[in-house]
XYZ file of C-alpha atoms in Angstrom:
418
model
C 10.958 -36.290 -13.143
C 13.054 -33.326 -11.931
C 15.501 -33.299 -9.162
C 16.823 -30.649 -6.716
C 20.769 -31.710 -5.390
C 21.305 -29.297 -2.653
C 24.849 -29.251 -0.428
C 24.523 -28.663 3.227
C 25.793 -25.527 5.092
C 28.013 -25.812 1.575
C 30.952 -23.558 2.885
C 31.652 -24.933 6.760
C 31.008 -28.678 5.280
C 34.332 -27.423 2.428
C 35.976 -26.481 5.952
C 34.998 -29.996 7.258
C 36.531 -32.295 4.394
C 39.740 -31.222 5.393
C 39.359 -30.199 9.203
C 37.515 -33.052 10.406
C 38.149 -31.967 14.234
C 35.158 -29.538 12.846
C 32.837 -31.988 12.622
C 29.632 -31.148 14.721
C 30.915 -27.785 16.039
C 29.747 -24.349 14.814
C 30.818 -22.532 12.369
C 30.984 -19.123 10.513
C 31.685 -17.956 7.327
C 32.333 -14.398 6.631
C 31.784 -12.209 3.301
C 34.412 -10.808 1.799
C 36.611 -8.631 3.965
C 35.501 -10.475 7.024
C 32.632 -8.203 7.349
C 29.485 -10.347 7.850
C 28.161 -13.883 8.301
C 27.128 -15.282 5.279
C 27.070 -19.194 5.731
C 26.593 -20.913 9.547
C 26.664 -24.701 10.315
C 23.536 -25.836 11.739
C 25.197 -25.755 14.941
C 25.616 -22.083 14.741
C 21.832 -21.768 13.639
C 21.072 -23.413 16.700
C 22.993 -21.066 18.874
C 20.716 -18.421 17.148
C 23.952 -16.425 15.711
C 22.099 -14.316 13.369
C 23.023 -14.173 9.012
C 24.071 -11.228 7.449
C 25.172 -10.076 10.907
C 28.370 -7.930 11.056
C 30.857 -9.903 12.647
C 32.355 -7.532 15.070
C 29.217 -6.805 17.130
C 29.325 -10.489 17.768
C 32.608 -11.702 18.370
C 32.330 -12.130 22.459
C 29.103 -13.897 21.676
C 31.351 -16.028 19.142
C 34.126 -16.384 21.428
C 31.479 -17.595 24.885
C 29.927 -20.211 22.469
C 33.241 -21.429 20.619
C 31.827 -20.657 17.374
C 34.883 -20.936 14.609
C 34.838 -18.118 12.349
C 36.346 -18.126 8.630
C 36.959 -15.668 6.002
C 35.609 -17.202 2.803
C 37.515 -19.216 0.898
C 36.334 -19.226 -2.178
C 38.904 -21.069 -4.175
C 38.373 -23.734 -2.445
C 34.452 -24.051 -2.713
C 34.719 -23.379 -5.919
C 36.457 -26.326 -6.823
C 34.492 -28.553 -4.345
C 31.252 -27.266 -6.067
C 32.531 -28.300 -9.603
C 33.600 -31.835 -7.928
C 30.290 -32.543 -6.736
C 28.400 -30.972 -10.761
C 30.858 -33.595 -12.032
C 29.677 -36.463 -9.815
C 26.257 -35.362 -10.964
C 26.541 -35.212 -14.594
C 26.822 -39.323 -14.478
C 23.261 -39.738 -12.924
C 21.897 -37.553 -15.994
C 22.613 -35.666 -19.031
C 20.278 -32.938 -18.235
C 22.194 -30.839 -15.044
C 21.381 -27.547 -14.400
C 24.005 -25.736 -12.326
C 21.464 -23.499 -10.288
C 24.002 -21.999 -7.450
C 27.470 -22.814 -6.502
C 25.825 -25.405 -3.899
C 22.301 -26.516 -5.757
C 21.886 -27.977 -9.178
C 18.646 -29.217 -10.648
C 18.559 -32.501 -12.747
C 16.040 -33.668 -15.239
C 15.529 -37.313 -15.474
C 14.421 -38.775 -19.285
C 13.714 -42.471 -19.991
C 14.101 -43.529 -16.023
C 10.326 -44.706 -15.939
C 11.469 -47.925 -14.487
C 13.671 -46.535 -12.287
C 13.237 -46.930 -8.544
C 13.606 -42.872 -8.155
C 13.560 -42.942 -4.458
C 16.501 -45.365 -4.458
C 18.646 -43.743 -7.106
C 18.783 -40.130 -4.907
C 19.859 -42.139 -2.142
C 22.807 -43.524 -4.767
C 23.295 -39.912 -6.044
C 23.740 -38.123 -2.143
C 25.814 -41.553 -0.983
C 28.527 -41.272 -3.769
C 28.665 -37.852 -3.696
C 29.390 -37.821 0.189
C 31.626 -40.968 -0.652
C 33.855 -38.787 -3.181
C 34.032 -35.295 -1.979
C 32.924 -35.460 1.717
C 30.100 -33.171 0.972
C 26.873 -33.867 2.259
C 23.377 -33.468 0.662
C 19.670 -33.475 0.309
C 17.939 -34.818 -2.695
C 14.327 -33.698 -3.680
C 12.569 -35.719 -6.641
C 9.366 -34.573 -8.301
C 7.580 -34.039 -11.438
C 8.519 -30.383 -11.665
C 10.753 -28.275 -10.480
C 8.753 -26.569 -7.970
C 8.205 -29.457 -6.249
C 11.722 -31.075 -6.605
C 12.242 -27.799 -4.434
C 9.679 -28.740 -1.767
C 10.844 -31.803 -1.948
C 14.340 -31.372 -1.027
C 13.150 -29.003 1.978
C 11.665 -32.059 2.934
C 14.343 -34.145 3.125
C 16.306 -31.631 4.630
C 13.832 -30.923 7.242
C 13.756 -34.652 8.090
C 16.709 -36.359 7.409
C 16.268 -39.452 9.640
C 13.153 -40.156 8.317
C 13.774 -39.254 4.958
C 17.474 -40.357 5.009
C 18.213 -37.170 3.001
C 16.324 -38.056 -0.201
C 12.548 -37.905 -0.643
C 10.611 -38.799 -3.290
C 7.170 -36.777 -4.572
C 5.329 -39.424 -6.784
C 1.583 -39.158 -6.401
C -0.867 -36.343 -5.499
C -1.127 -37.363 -2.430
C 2.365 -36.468 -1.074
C 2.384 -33.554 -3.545
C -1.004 -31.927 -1.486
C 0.559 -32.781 1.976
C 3.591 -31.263 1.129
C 2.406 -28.311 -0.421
C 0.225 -27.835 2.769
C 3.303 -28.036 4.885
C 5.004 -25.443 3.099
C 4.650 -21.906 4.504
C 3.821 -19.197 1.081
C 7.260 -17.184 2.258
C 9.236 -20.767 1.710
C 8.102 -21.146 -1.950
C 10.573 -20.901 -4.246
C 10.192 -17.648 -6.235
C 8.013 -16.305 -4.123
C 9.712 -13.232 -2.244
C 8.489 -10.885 1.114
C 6.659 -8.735 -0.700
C 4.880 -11.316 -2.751
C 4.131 -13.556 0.196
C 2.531 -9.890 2.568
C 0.151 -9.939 -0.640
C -0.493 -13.185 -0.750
C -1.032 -13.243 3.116
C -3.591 -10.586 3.316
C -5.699 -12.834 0.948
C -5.335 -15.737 3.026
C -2.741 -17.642 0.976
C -0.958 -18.819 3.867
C 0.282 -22.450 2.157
C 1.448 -23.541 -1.090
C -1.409 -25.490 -1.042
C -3.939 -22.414 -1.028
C -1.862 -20.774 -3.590
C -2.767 -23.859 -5.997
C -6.368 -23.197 -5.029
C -6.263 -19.743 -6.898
C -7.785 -19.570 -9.960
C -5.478 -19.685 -13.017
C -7.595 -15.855 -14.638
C -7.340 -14.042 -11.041
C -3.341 -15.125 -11.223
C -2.742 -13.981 -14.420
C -4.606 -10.400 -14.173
C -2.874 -10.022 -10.574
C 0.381 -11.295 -11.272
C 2.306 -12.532 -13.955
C 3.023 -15.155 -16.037
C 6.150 -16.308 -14.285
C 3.499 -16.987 -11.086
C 1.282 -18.665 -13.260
C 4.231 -21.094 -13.985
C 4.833 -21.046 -10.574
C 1.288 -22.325 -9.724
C 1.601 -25.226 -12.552
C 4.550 -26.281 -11.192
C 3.040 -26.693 -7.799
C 0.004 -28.279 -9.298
C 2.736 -30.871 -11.093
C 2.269 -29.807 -14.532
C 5.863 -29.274 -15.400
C 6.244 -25.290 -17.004
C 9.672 -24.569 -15.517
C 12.525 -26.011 -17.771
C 15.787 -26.251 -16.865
C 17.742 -23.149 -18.403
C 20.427 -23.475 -20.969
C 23.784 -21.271 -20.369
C 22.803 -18.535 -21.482
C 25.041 -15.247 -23.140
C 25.236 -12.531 -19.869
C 23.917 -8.980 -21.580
C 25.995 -7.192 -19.154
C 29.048 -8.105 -17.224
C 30.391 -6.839 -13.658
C 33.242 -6.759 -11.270
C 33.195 -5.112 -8.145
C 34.525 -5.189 -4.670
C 34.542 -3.379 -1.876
C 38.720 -2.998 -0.668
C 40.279 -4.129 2.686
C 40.971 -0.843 3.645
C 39.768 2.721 2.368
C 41.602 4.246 0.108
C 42.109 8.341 -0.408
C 45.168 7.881 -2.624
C 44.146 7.581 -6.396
C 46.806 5.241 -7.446
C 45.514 2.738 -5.651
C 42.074 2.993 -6.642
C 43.829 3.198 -10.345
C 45.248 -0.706 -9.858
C 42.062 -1.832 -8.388
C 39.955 -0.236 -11.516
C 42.511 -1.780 -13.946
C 42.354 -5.391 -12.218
C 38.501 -4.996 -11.995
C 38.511 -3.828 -15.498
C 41.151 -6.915 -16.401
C 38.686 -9.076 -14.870
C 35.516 -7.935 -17.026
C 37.758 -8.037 -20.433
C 38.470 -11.574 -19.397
C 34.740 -12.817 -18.795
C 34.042 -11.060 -22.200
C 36.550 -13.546 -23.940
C 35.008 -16.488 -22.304
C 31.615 -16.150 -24.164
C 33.344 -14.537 -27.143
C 31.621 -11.505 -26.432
C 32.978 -7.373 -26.802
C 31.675 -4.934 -25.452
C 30.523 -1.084 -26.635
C 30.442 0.737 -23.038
C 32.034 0.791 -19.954
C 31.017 2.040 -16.110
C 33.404 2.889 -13.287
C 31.667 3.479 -9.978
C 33.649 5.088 -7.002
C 31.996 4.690 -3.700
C 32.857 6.095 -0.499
C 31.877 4.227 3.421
C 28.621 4.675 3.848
C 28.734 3.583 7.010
C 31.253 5.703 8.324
C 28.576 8.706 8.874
C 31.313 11.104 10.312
C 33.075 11.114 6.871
C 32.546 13.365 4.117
C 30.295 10.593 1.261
C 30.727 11.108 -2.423
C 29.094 8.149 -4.677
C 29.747 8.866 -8.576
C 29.419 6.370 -12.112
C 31.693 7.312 -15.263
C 29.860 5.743 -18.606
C 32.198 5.535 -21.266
C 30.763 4.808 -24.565
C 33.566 3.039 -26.973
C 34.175 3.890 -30.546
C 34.564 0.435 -31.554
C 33.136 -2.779 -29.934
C 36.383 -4.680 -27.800
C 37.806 -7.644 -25.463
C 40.964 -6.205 -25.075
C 42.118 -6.000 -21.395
C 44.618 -3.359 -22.454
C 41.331 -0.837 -24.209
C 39.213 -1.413 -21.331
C 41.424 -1.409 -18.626
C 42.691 2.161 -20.037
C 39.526 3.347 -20.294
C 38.640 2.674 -17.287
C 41.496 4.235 -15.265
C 40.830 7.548 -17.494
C 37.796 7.651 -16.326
C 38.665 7.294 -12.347
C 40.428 10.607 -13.328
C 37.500 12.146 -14.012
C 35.621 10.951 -11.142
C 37.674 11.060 -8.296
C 37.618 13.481 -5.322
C 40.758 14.237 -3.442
C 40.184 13.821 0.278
C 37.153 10.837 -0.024
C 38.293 7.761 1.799
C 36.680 5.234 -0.897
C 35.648 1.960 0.182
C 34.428 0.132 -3.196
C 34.577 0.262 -7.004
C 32.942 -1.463 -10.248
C 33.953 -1.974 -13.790
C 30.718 -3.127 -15.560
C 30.786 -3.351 -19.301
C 27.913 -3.649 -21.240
C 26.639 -3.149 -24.728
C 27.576 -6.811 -25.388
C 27.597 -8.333 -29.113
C 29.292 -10.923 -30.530
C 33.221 -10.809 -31.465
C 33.351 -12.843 -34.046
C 29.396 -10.617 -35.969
C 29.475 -6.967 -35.034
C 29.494 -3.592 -36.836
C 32.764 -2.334 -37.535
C 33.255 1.383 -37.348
C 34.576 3.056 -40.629
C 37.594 5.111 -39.388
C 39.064 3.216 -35.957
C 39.180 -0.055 -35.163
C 41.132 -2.194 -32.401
C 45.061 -2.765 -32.295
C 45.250 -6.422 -34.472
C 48.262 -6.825 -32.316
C 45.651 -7.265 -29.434
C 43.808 -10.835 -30.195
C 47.133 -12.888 -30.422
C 48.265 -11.024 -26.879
C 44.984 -11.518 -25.089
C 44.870 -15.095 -26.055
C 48.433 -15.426 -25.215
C 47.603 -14.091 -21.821
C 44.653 -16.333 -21.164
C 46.504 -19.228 -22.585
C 49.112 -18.945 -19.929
C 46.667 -17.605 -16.936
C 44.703 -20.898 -17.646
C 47.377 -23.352 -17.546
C 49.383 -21.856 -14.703
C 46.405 -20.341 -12.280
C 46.884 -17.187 -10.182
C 46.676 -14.756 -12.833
C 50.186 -15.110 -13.922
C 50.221 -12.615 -16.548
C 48.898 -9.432 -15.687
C 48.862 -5.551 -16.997
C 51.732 -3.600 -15.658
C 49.396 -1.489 -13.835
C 47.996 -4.072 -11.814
C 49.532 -5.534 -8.223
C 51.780 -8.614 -9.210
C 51.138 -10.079 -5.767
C 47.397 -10.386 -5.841
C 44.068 -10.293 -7.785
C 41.674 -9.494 -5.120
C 42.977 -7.283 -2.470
C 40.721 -8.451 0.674
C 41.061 -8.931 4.043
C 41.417 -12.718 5.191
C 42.556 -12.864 8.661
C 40.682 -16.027 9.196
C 41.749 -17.678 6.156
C 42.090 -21.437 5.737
C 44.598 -23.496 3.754
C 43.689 -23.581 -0.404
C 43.575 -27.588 -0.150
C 42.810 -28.336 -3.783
C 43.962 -25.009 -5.565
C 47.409 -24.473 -4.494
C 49.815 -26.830 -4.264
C 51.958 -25.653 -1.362
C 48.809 -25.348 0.541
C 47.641 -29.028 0.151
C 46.999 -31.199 3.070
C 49.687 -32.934 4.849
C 49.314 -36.982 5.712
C 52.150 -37.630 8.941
């Protein structure tokens, strides 16, 4: 049996744990830079405030409803999301960390296990620890564990947040529930084909036959229509080695002057190198993107990439981060006000197996640094040690006028019993 964990309205129930005046009011959470709504309590939903929608064409309609709006606070949900993957790595072994508020969770050996009962346990202790509420789905695939869970999220009084797909009778019935646009992994343009065939359901897409899905599709919907059938075809995915890594950000502010957009290149750039040494990884190219506002139509645009091949693969933060801030050289336009930049580094192989190049190779001086540097970042937080290029105040310059408190990250910011 599979399992689907999912958190509820994930980002305003973080704001709740430690706000409890919250509770049952709506709220907002805003992408980075304040710009749009990218999380809403169900409250909110109700209120039909709209996702994705850019926050100052609806602050009055915020302001009439009492709708309380937050910049994103994302060291904080971070650590509340690896709380509640802790909690669940006691039910099982086999956890698949699917999102920052879903995981998936394989059950082995629990044949005489009352399933229904045990998601119940799993949503009640994780509430119990962290505050957090949740929805449990349980079926023999994952598919299903995802229908499940938008079952029990769908009816949580009846289904007290955990339901339980064990026979082919619930499996049809909820597959016949399920609207073809609300299947997992099966996206707008999938479902307008599926549609104009009459595949309305998840039901009639299990009615296809297996040869028409295959020559029409792929195999990934073939899986797909397995799963949905309950013949298990979608593991859960080891951690796997990223072939490419990114970092990029749009800033609080546009910039025009090039030694800002210099720091913010070397901190993304900082920021890649650092990933790199995570998975022991190096990498053989580097791209810098420059963007200008696109939405500012009155302003002259300019959008340009830099690819900068290496001579030797590297995971040094001081090679890539001066490669990168050559290339912004190269790239930049004096009188653009620029709005967002990317390091992305790619080219990955492994640090410890790669070629070495016959006439250059890295600084050795570099390894003992970099680990150094991480050694210290990791024990003290905050990015303690940085390049000299790089802001000392702050990793991520964004704007967070609706900020709240760092409750479990910072420990000036930490909650205050009277």
């Amino acid at each position: 049996m599979y399992a689907l964990v999912d958190c509820n309205n994930f980002y305003a129930s973080c704001e709740r744990v430690f706000n409890p005046s919250l509770r049952n009011k709506p709220i907002a959470i805003l992408s980075n830079n304040d710009g749009c709504v990218i999380s809403r309590s169900d409250e909110a939903k109700t209120l039909n405030l709209p996702m994705g929608t850019p926050i100052f064409k609806w602050e009055k309609f915020c302001k009439a409803n009492n709708i309380h709006i937050f910049s994103s606070n994302y060291p904080l949900y971070g650590d509340m999301s690896s709380r509640v993957m802790t909690i669940l790595k006691q039910f099982s072994p086999d956890v698949e960390v699917y999102s920052i508020d879903e995981a998936f969770m394989q059950f082995k050996g629990f044949d005489n296990y009352d399933m229904n009962a045990y998601g119940t346990t799993i949503r009640t202790r994780i509430l119990k620890w962290t505050g957090i509420p949740t929805c449990v789905g349980i079926a023999p695939t994952k598919a299903l564990a995802k229908v499940a869970n938008k079952i029990a999220r769908k009816f949580p009084k009846e289904t007290k947040g955990s339901y339980l797909i064990n026979s082919d009778e619930k499996r049809i019935k909820a597959l016949k529930w399920t609207k073809i646009e609300d299947v997992w992994g099966i996206g707008y343009r999938l479902a307008e084909r599926l549609k104009a065939i009459q595949v309305h359901t998840a039901y009639d897409y299990t009615q296809l036959a297996d040869e028409w899905v295959l020559k029409n599709f792929s195999i990934t919907e073939w899986k797909l229509k397995k799963d949905l059938e309950g013949i298990p075809t979608l593991q859960l995915e080891d951690h796997k080695t990223k072939k490419a890594i990114a970092t990029t950000r749009s800033f609080e502010y546009t910039f025009s002057d090039i030694e800002n957009i210099k720091e913010r290149i070397s901190t993304f750039a900082t920021s890649c190198a650092e990933k790199l040494r995570k998975q022991k990884s190096s990498c053989h190219v580097i791209i810098v993107i420059l963007r200008s506002d696109r939405y500012k139509k009155g302003l002259q645009q300019h959008r340009e990439s830099k690819i900068i091949t290496l001579p030797y693969p590297t995971d040094s933060s001081l090679i890539i981060s001066d490669y990168a801030v050559k290339a912004v050289n190269t790239i930049f336009k004096t009188g653009i006000k620029y709005k967002r930049a990317g390091v992305i580094v790619s080219g990955l192989v492994p640090t410890d197996n790669h070629q070495l190049h016959l006439f250059q190779q890295e600084n050795p001086k570099h390894k003992p640094i970099m680990n150094a540097m991480d050694k210290l970042n990791t024990k003290f937080g905050d990015y303690k040690i940085k390049l000299g290029n790089q802001d000392l105040k702050r990793t991520w310059k964004m704007r967070q006028e609706r900020l709240s408190p760092r409750y479990t990250t910072t420990l000036n910011e930490i909650i205050k019993v009277k």
